[in-house]
Amino acid sequence: MSLNNLIVLNYMAIEGFDYKEFAQLMSSQAGELIPKEFNDMQRNYVVKTLSNFTLLAGEAIANDESLGFNADQAIFVTQIIAEWAFHKSIDLVHSGIMPEHWDGIMQKIAFTIFEVAKQAIKKSLPQDQILQLIEHHVTKTYKDAIDNLEKRGVISSEISQRAMNQSNIDDMAAQAAQAEAEQKAAIEAAAQQQQPAQPSATNTTVPVPIQSQQPIPAQHLDKSLKLMSVALVLKILPPDRVEVILEKFAPQDVETIKSYMKVENLEVGIDLNYTLKCLESIKEFLPRRKNPSQMSILRQLNKIFDSYPLDEIERLFKSERPFLKRFIAKAYEGDYYPIPTRVAGIVVQYIKDSVQ
């Protein structure tokens, strides 16, 4: 089985470069990754900017025979422009700079990437070196553009500093790492709070929710214990994280969990081993996600990396698109390369089927 046969990835003809179809794919990917707090104007700007620059770059490459790019090189350069258009347009939205100045900055960044990549490919530089070179020049171009606005009095020094501190590409990596660290810390903290004594097999004490002093029916005991285990973990998480997790549960279960969270010494009535087991199986009470999460993808790939040599996995992608190779390389480093999780899930399954 080859990934080339998958419709979701078949955006480029084998002997050509369909930049219009590629731009459409990149735009759809961007729509899934835009910050939720963005309003319609901001969301539309990010998607439109990425789409326009991808089309312009792709058309320029396709029509310039002097470049001599093959399809993979054309995809590589166009995708780099699309990625940076996505990240830096988000940075500009967060920067506080007025929208009328965004296009000028983005045009400078896109032009810089195109020229740097074009020259680097002509010199046959390795892709990793090209990416580092582009990142350096993107950062410099962005900084110079901000400095220019400040010198002209268009923006204040405060806004200039705020704009300089924006880095969506770093934020995405940090958020993924933080989510994983919080999940690990929550389980460890919950384990530390448990009493070492095992509950009696014939007389298990179950704390009763504050809102109700009625005994829990026997048929609901197992689910109640599982919800208590969730409540135990949520008690030590920040409120914003608690709300995000509670959104995954049915409304009636949310109320039950919240009531358990108010019970003092909740850990006394729950065995440690049972709690850990419940946290593993609690997905039975969660709505099924249509697409896997980024953290889920990384966890699956980490298990694969632990069992198989990286070079064996990389051989599977020797003839694949550059962005797939970068996805695997980033995952090996613990970072999520921004492709739709639906596509990432297909890639993970392909690896599992190939190495087993």
C-alpha positions as a LaTeX table, in Angstrom:
\begin{tabular}{lrrr}
\hline
Residue & $x$ (\AA) & $y$ (\AA) & $z$ (\AA) \\
\hline
Met1 & 0.00 & 0.00 & 0.00 \\
Ser2 & 1.34 & 3.42 & $-0.91$ \\
Leu3 & 0.25 & 6.78 & 0.42 \\
Asn4 & 0.26 & 7.96 & $-3.16$ \\
Asn5 & $-3.01$ & 6.07 & $-3.60$ \\
Leu6 & $-4.78$ & 8.00 & $-0.84$ \\
Ile7 & $-7.19$ & 10.57 & $-2.19$ \\
Val8 & $-6.60$ & 12.99 & 0.70 \\
Leu9 & $-2.94$ & 13.26 & $-0.22$ \\
Asn10 & $-3.23$ & 13.08 & $-3.98$ \\
Tyr11 & $-2.97$ & 16.79 & $-4.60$ \\
Met12 & $-0.09$ & 16.67 & $-7.05$ \\
Ala13 & 0.17 & 14.78 & $-10.33$ \\
Ile14 & 3.21 & 12.53 & $-10.45$ \\
Glu15 & 4.72 & 14.31 & $-13.44$ \\
Gly16 & 3.46 & 17.79 & $-12.73$ \\
Phe17 & 2.67 & 20.45 & $-10.17$ \\
Asp18 & $-0.97$ & 21.41 & $-9.66$ \\
Tyr19 & $-0.48$ & 24.55 & $-7.57$ \\
Lys20 & $-4.18$ & 25.43 & $-7.60$ \\
Glu21 & $-5.20$ & 22.14 & $-6.01$ \\
Phe22 & $-2.29$ & 22.40 & $-3.59$ \\
Ala23 & $-3.36$ & 25.91 & $-2.53$ \\
Gln24 & $-6.87$ & 24.62 & $-1.90$ \\
Leu25 & $-5.53$ & 21.82 & 0.30 \\
Met26 & $-3.35$ & 24.17 & 2.33 \\
Ser27 & $-6.29$ & 26.54 & 2.84 \\
Ser28 & $-8.46$ & 23.73 & 4.18 \\
Gln29 & $-5.69$ & 22.72 & 6.57 \\
Ala30 & $-5.35$ & 26.29 & 7.81 \\
Gly31 & $-9.05$ & 26.47 & 8.60 \\
Glu32 & $-8.67$ & 23.62 & 11.10 \\
Leu33 & $-5.76$ & 25.23 & 12.96 \\
Ile34 & $-6.78$ & 28.89 & 13.31 \\
Pro35 & $-7.16$ & 29.99 & 16.95 \\
Lys36 & $-10.74$ & 29.61 & 18.15 \\
Glu37 & $-10.84$ & 33.14 & 19.58 \\
Phe38 & $-10.40$ & 34.75 & 16.14 \\
Asn39 & $-13.43$ & 36.54 & 14.73 \\
Asp40 & $-14.66$ & 36.05 & 11.16 \\
Met41 & $-12.55$ & 38.90 & 9.77 \\
Gln42 & $-9.39$ & 37.55 & 11.36 \\
Arg43 & $-10.07$ & 33.98 & 10.29 \\
Asn44 & $-10.81$ & 35.06 & 6.74 \\
Tyr45 & $-7.61$ & 37.09 & 6.62 \\
Val46 & $-5.44$ & 34.16 & 7.65 \\
Val47 & $-7.03$ & 31.76 & 5.15 \\
Lys48 & $-7.10$ & 34.32 & 2.32 \\
Thr49 & $-3.49$ & 35.36 & 2.88 \\
Leu50 & $-2.28$ & 31.77 & 2.88 \\
Ser51 & $-4.33$ & 30.94 & $-0.21$ \\
Asn52 & $-3.19$ & 34.01 & $-2.17$ \\
Phe53 & 0.49 & 33.60 & $-1.42$ \\
Thr54 & 0.37 & 29.88 & $-2.15$ \\
Leu55 & $-1.26$ & 30.51 & $-5.51$ \\
Leu56 & 1.15 & 33.30 & $-6.42$ \\
Ala57 & 4.21 & 31.27 & $-5.45$ \\
Gly58 & 2.94 & 28.15 & $-7.19$ \\
Glu59 & 2.12 & 30.04 & $-10.38$ \\
Ala60 & 5.51 & 31.76 & $-10.40$ \\
Ile61 & 7.32 & 28.44 & $-10.01$ \\
Ala62 & 5.18 & 26.67 & $-12.59$ \\
Asn63 & 5.70 & 29.40 & $-15.20$ \\
Asp64 & 9.43 & 29.98 & $-14.67$ \\
Glu65 & 11.21 & 27.31 & $-16.69$ \\
Ser66 & 14.58 & 28.80 & $-15.79$ \\
Leu67 & 14.19 & 27.53 & $-12.23$ \\
Gly68 & 14.25 & 23.93 & $-13.35$ \\
Phe69 & 12.32 & 22.75 & $-10.27$ \\
Asn70 & 10.88 & 19.27 & $-10.18$ \\
Ala71 & 7.47 & 18.64 & $-8.62$ \\
Asp72 & 8.86 & 17.89 & $-5.14$ \\
Gln73 & 10.95 & 21.06 & $-5.12$ \\
Ala74 & 7.97 & 23.12 & $-6.26$ \\
Ile75 & 5.82 & 21.63 & $-3.50$ \\
Phe76 & 8.56 & 22.22 & $-0.95$ \\
Val77 & 8.96 & 25.93 & $-1.69$ \\
Thr78 & 5.23 & 26.57 & $-2.04$ \\
Gln79 & 4.43 & 24.79 & 1.20 \\
Ile80 & 7.08 & 26.72 & 3.12 \\
Ile81 & 5.50 & 29.97 & 1.94 \\
Ala82 & 2.05 & 28.67 & 2.91 \\
Glu83 & 3.22 & 27.65 & 6.37 \\
Trp84 & 4.92 & 30.93 & 7.16 \\
Ala85 & 1.98 & 32.87 & 5.71 \\
Phe86 & $-0.22$ & 31.02 & 8.19 \\
His87 & 1.97 & 31.52 & 11.25 \\
Lys88 & 2.99 & 35.13 & 10.63 \\
Ser89 & $-0.52$ & 36.27 & 9.70 \\
Ile90 & $-1.67$ & 34.89 & 13.06 \\
Asp91 & 1.20 & 36.74 & 14.73 \\
Leu92 & 0.05 & 39.97 & 13.09 \\
Val93 & $-3.52$ & 39.47 & 14.26 \\
His94 & $-2.20$ & 39.06 & 17.80 \\
Ser95 & 0.26 & 41.93 & 17.48 \\
Gly96 & $-2.07$ & 44.89 & 17.87 \\
Ile97 & $-0.93$ & 46.37 & 14.55 \\
Met98 & $-3.81$ & 47.78 & 12.52 \\
Pro99 & $-5.02$ & 45.47 & 9.70 \\
Glu100 & $-4.17$ & 47.95 & 6.93 \\
His101 & $-0.48$ & 47.29 & 7.58 \\
Trp102 & $-0.64$ & 43.49 & 7.60 \\
Asp103 & $-0.46$ & 42.93 & 3.83 \\
Gly104 & 2.73 & 44.95 & 3.43 \\
Ile105 & 4.53 & 42.89 & 6.05 \\
Met106 & 3.25 & 39.58 & 4.69 \\
Gln107 & 4.31 & 40.47 & 1.14 \\
Lys108 & 7.87 & 41.12 & 2.30 \\
Ile109 & 7.95 & 37.80 & 4.13 \\
Ala110 & 6.60 & 35.82 & 1.16 \\
Phe111 & 9.05 & 37.46 & $-1.25$ \\
Thr112 & 11.95 & 36.75 & 1.11 \\
Ile113 & 11.05 & 33.07 & 1.43 \\
Phe114 & 10.69 & 32.68 & $-2.32$ \\
Glu115 & 14.08 & 34.23 & $-3.07$ \\
Val116 & 15.96 & 32.44 & $-0.28$ \\
Ala117 & 14.45 & 29.06 & $-1.14$ \\
Lys118 & 15.05 & 29.54 & $-4.85$ \\
Gln119 & 18.74 & 30.30 & $-4.38$ \\
Ala120 & 19.20 & 27.56 & $-1.78$ \\
Ile121 & 17.72 & 24.89 & $-4.05$ \\
Lys122 & 19.89 & 26.03 & $-6.93$ \\
Lys123 & 22.90 & 25.47 & $-4.64$ \\
Ser124 & 21.57 & 22.00 & $-3.75$ \\
Leu125 & 21.55 & 22.71 & $-0.03$ \\
Pro126 & 20.01 & 20.05 & 2.27 \\
Gln127 & 16.37 & 20.65 & 3.22 \\
Asp128 & 17.15 & 21.03 & 6.92 \\
Gln129 & 19.67 & 23.74 & 6.13 \\
Ile130 & 17.20 & 25.46 & 3.81 \\
Leu131 & 14.54 & 25.47 & 6.51 \\
Gln132 & 16.93 & 26.99 & 9.05 \\
Leu133 & 18.04 & 29.59 & 6.53 \\
Ile134 & 14.44 & 30.52 & 5.72 \\
Glu135 & 13.47 & 30.76 & 9.39 \\
His136 & 16.39 & 33.12 & 10.00 \\
His137 & 15.41 & 35.41 & 7.12 \\
Val138 & 11.69 & 35.32 & 7.97 \\
Thr139 & 12.47 & 36.40 & 11.53 \\
Lys140 & 14.75 & 39.17 & 10.29 \\
Thr141 & 12.28 & 40.41 & 7.67 \\
Tyr142 & 9.43 & 40.45 & 10.18 \\
Lys143 & 11.56 & 42.34 & 12.72 \\
Asp144 & 12.75 & 44.86 & 10.14 \\
Ala145 & 9.17 & 45.53 & 9.00 \\
Ile146 & 8.03 & 46.11 & 12.59 \\
Asp147 & 11.00 & 48.39 & 13.26 \\
Asn148 & 10.16 & 50.38 & 10.15 \\
Leu149 & 6.57 & 50.95 & 11.30 \\
Glu150 & 7.79 & 52.13 & 14.68 \\
Lys151 & 10.39 & 54.50 & 13.19 \\
Arg152 & 7.72 & 56.03 & 10.97 \\
Gly153 & 5.47 & 56.58 & 13.98 \\
Val154 & 2.81 & 54.22 & 12.67 \\
Ile155 & 2.92 & 52.07 & 15.81 \\
Ser156 & 4.04 & 52.72 & 19.37 \\
Ser157 & 7.04 & 51.08 & 21.02 \\
Glu158 & 4.63 & 49.02 & 23.14 \\
Ile159 & 2.88 & 47.59 & 20.08 \\
Ser160 & 6.24 & 47.06 & 18.41 \\
Gln161 & 7.46 & 45.03 & 21.37 \\
Arg162 & 4.23 & 43.07 & 21.50 \\
Ala163 & 4.51 & 42.25 & 17.80 \\
Met164 & 8.13 & 41.14 & 18.22 \\
Asn165 & 7.14 & 38.71 & 20.95 \\
Gln166 & 4.58 & 36.89 & 18.81 \\
Ser167 & 5.48 & 33.42 & 17.54 \\
Asn168 & 2.53 & 31.21 & 16.69 \\
Ile169 & 4.77 & 28.41 & 15.50 \\
Asp170 & 6.41 & 28.26 & 18.94 \\
Asp171 & 3.06 & 28.64 & 20.69 \\
Met172 & 1.61 & 25.59 & 18.93 \\
Ala173 & 4.57 & 23.47 & 19.97 \\
Ala174 & 4.42 & 24.77 & 23.55 \\
Gln175 & 0.69 & 24.09 & 23.84 \\
Ala176 & 1.13 & 20.51 & 22.74 \\
Ala177 & 3.95 & 19.99 & 25.22 \\
Gln178 & 2.00 & 21.67 & 28.03 \\
Ala179 & $-1.10$ & 19.54 & 27.46 \\
Glu180 & 0.95 & 16.37 & 27.68 \\
Ala181 & 2.81 & 17.58 & 30.78 \\
Glu182 & $-0.45$ & 18.55 & 32.53 \\
Gln183 & $-2.01$ & 15.19 & 31.81 \\
Lys184 & 1.02 & 13.37 & 33.21 \\
Ala185 & 1.22 & 15.64 & 36.27 \\
Ala186 & $-2.49$ & 15.24 & 36.99 \\
Ile187 & $-2.31$ & 11.45 & 37.04 \\
Glu188 & 0.84 & 11.49 & 39.18 \\
Ala189 & $-0.68$ & 13.97 & 41.62 \\
Ala190 & $-3.86$ & 11.93 & 41.86 \\
Ala191 & $-1.82$ & 8.84 & 42.61 \\
Gln192 & 0.08 & 10.61 & 45.38 \\
Gln193 & $-3.17$ & 11.64 & 47.05 \\
Gln194 & $-4.46$ & 8.09 & 47.31 \\
Gln195 & $-4.51$ & 6.12 & 50.57 \\
Pro196 & $-2.38$ & 2.97 & 50.36 \\
Ala197 & $-5.03$ & 0.79 & 52.05 \\
Gln198 & $-7.14$ & $-1.40$ & 49.78 \\
Pro199 & $-10.92$ & $-1.08$ & 50.14 \\
Ser200 & $-12.77$ & $-3.99$ & 51.67 \\
Ala201 & $-14.17$ & $-6.40$ & 49.11 \\
Thr202 & $-17.44$ & $-6.62$ & 51.04 \\
Asn203 & $-17.77$ & $-3.04$ & 52.26 \\
Thr204 & $-16.54$ & $-0.40$ & 49.85 \\
Thr205 & $-17.11$ & 3.15 & 51.12 \\
Val206 & $-18.40$ & 5.45 & 48.41 \\
Pro207 & $-18.65$ & 9.20 & 49.12 \\
Val208 & $-22.10$ & 10.56 & 48.33 \\
Pro209 & $-22.50$ & 13.80 & 46.31 \\
Ile210 & $-23.34$ & 16.88 & 48.38 \\
Gln211 & $-26.55$ & 17.55 & 46.45 \\
Ser212 & $-27.91$ & 14.08 & 47.19 \\
Gln213 & $-27.78$ & 11.93 & 50.31 \\
Gln214 & $-29.44$ & 8.95 & 48.58 \\
Pro215 & $-27.34$ & 5.77 & 48.18 \\
Ile216 & $-25.93$ & 5.15 & 44.72 \\
Pro217 & $-27.81$ & 2.27 & 43.04 \\
Ala218 & $-25.71$ & $-0.86$ & 42.59 \\
Gln219 & $-26.07$ & $-0.81$ & 38.81 \\
His220 & $-24.50$ & 2.67 & 38.66 \\
Leu221 & $-21.69$ & 2.01 & 41.13 \\
Asp222 & $-19.01$ & 1.28 & 38.54 \\
Lys223 & $-19.76$ & 4.39 & 36.52 \\
Ser224 & $-19.95$ & 6.49 & 39.68 \\
Leu225 & $-16.50$ & 5.33 & 40.75 \\
Lys226 & $-15.16$ & 6.22 & 37.35 \\
Leu227 & $-16.65$ & 9.69 & 37.53 \\
Met228 & $-15.17$ & 10.07 & 41.01 \\
Ser229 & $-11.77$ & 9.24 & 39.58 \\
Val230 & $-12.21$ & 11.99 & 37.02 \\
Ala231 & $-13.32$ & 14.41 & 39.77 \\
Leu232 & $-10.24$ & 13.52 & 41.79 \\
Val233 & $-7.97$ & 14.54 & 38.93 \\
Leu234 & $-9.94$ & 17.66 & 38.05 \\
Lys235 & $-9.69$ & 18.95 & 41.64 \\
Ile236 & $-5.99$ & 19.64 & 41.11 \\
Leu237 & $-6.19$ & 21.15 & 37.62 \\
Pro238 & $-6.55$ & 24.87 & 36.76 \\
Pro239 & $-10.19$ & 25.95 & 36.23 \\
Asp240 & $-9.73$ & 26.60 & 32.51 \\
Arg241 & $-8.42$ & 23.09 & 31.96 \\
Val242 & $-11.28$ & 21.66 & 34.02 \\
Glu243 & $-13.88$ & 23.32 & 31.79 \\
Val244 & $-12.23$ & 22.01 & 28.64 \\
Ile245 & $-12.30$ & 18.44 & 29.97 \\
Leu246 & $-15.88$ & 18.70 & 31.27 \\
Glu247 & $-17.05$ & 19.72 & 27.80 \\
Lys248 & $-16.31$ & 16.14 & 26.71 \\
Phe249 & $-18.91$ & 14.65 & 29.08 \\
Ala250 & $-22.68$ & 14.41 & 28.90 \\
Pro251 & $-24.47$ & 17.19 & 30.87 \\
Gln252 & $-25.77$ & 14.82 & 33.56 \\
Asp253 & $-22.28$ & 13.43 & 34.12 \\
Val254 & $-20.84$ & 16.94 & 34.36 \\
Glu255 & $-23.14$ & 17.74 & 37.28 \\
Thr256 & $-22.19$ & 14.49 & 38.99 \\
Ile257 & $-18.48$ & 15.14 & 38.56 \\
Lys258 & $-18.82$ & 18.70 & 39.90 \\
Ser259 & $-20.62$ & 17.42 & 42.98 \\
Tyr260 & $-17.89$ & 14.85 & 43.61 \\
Met261 & $-15.28$ & 17.60 & 43.30 \\
Lys262 & $-16.85$ & 19.31 & 46.32 \\
Val263 & $-16.52$ & 16.23 & 48.52 \\
Glu264 & $-13.70$ & 16.50 & 51.07 \\
Asn265 & $-11.22$ & 13.61 & 51.26 \\
Leu266 & $-12.63$ & 12.15 & 48.08 \\
Glu267 & $-9.50$ & 10.05 & 47.67 \\
Val268 & $-10.25$ & 8.03 & 50.82 \\
Gly269 & $-13.10$ & 6.16 & 49.16 \\
Ile270 & $-11.28$ & 5.22 & 45.96 \\
Asp271 & $-8.50$ & 2.68 & 45.57 \\
Leu272 & $-5.38$ & 3.90 & 43.75 \\
Asn273 & $-5.24$ & 1.01 & 41.31 \\
Tyr274 & $-8.91$ & 1.35 & 40.54 \\
Thr275 & $-8.51$ & 5.08 & 39.93 \\
Leu276 & $-5.70$ & 4.57 & 37.45 \\
Lys277 & $-7.71$ & 1.86 & 35.72 \\
Cys278 & $-10.72$ & 4.16 & 35.52 \\
Leu279 & $-8.68$ & 6.97 & 33.99 \\
Glu280 & $-7.58$ & 4.56 & 31.27 \\
Ser281 & $-11.11$ & 3.32 & 30.54 \\
Ile282 & $-13.01$ & 6.59 & 31.04 \\
Lys283 & $-13.06$ & 7.09 & 27.27 \\
Glu284 & $-16.12$ & 4.83 & 27.30 \\
Phe285 & $-18.08$ & 7.75 & 28.74 \\
Leu286 & $-16.67$ & 10.35 & 26.35 \\
Pro287 & $-18.18$ & 11.24 & 22.98 \\
Arg288 & $-16.16$ & 9.72 & 20.18 \\
Arg289 & $-14.01$ & 12.23 & 18.32 \\
Lys290 & $-14.38$ & 12.30 & 14.57 \\
Asn291 & $-10.65$ & 12.93 & 14.23 \\
Pro292 & $-7.78$ & 11.97 & 16.55 \\
Ser293 & $-6.14$ & 14.74 & 18.56 \\
Gln294 & $-2.60$ & 15.92 & 17.91 \\
Met295 & $-1.50$ & 14.48 & 21.25 \\
Ser296 & $-3.07$ & 11.14 & 20.37 \\
Ile297 & $-1.19$ & 11.09 & 17.08 \\
Leu298 & 2.11 & 11.85 & 18.82 \\
Arg299 & 1.51 & 9.17 & 21.45 \\
Gln300 & 0.84 & 6.56 & 18.76 \\
Leu301 & 3.95 & 7.59 & 16.86 \\
Asn302 & 6.07 & 7.50 & 20.03 \\
Lys303 & 5.04 & 3.88 & 20.58 \\
Ile304 & 6.08 & 3.10 & 17.02 \\
Phe305 & 9.41 & 4.93 & 17.47 \\
Asp306 & 10.04 & 2.91 & 20.64 \\
Ser307 & 9.56 & $-0.35$ & 18.77 \\
Tyr308 & 11.13 & 0.29 & 15.38 \\
Pro309 & 14.31 & 2.11 & 14.20 \\
Leu310 & 13.73 & 5.56 & 12.74 \\
Asp311 & 15.58 & 4.70 & 9.54 \\
Glu312 & 13.16 & 1.82 & 8.95 \\
Ile313 & 10.21 & 4.21 & 9.21 \\
Glu314 & 11.91 & 6.86 & 7.08 \\
Arg315 & 12.41 & 4.31 & 4.30 \\
Leu316 & 8.63 & 4.06 & 4.02 \\
Phe317 & 8.55 & 7.74 & 3.06 \\
Lys318 & 11.61 & 7.84 & 0.83 \\
Ser319 & 9.54 & 8.57 & $-2.27$ \\
Glu320 & 6.79 & 10.54 & $-0.52$ \\
Arg321 & 6.11 & 14.27 & $-0.37$ \\
Pro322 & 8.45 & 16.54 & 1.63 \\
Phe323 & 5.74 & 17.55 & 4.06 \\
Leu324 & 5.17 & 13.90 & 5.04 \\
Lys325 & 8.88 & 13.46 & 5.71 \\
Arg326 & 8.85 & 16.60 & 7.83 \\
Phe327 & 5.79 & 15.36 & 9.71 \\
Ile328 & 7.65 & 12.18 & 10.70 \\
Ala329 & 10.85 & 14.07 & 11.59 \\
Lys330 & 8.97 & 16.56 & 13.77 \\
Ala331 & 7.04 & 13.80 & 15.52 \\
Tyr332 & 10.28 & 12.01 & 16.33 \\
Glu333 & 11.42 & 15.23 & 18.05 \\
Gly334 & 8.15 & 15.39 & 20.00 \\
Asp335 & 6.55 & 18.18 & 17.94 \\
Tyr336 & 3.40 & 18.08 & 15.84 \\
Tyr337 & 3.91 & 19.25 & 12.27 \\
Pro338 & 0.67 & 21.05 & 11.32 \\
Ile339 & $-1.22$ & 18.76 & 8.99 \\
Pro340 & $-4.90$ & 17.85 & 9.49 \\
Thr341 & $-5.25$ & 15.19 & 12.17 \\
Arg342 & $-7.46$ & 13.20 & 9.81 \\
Val343 & $-4.54$ & 12.91 & 7.40 \\
Ala344 & $-2.10$ & 12.28 & 10.26 \\
Gly345 & $-4.26$ & 9.39 & 11.44 \\
Ile346 & $-4.08$ & 7.82 & 7.98 \\
Val347 & $-0.30$ & 8.19 & 8.00 \\
Val348 & $-0.03$ & 6.53 & 11.42 \\
Gln349 & $-2.19$ & 3.61 & 10.31 \\
Tyr350 & $-0.10$ & 3.25 & 7.15 \\
Ile351 & 3.08 & 3.00 & 9.27 \\
Lys352 & 1.48 & 0.43 & 11.58 \\
Asp353 & 0.36 & $-1.69$ & 8.64 \\
Ser354 & 3.79 & $-1.48$ & 7.01 \\
Val355 & 6.07 & $-2.25$ & 9.96 \\
Gln356 & 4.02 & $-5.01$ & 11.57 \\
\hline
\end{tabular}
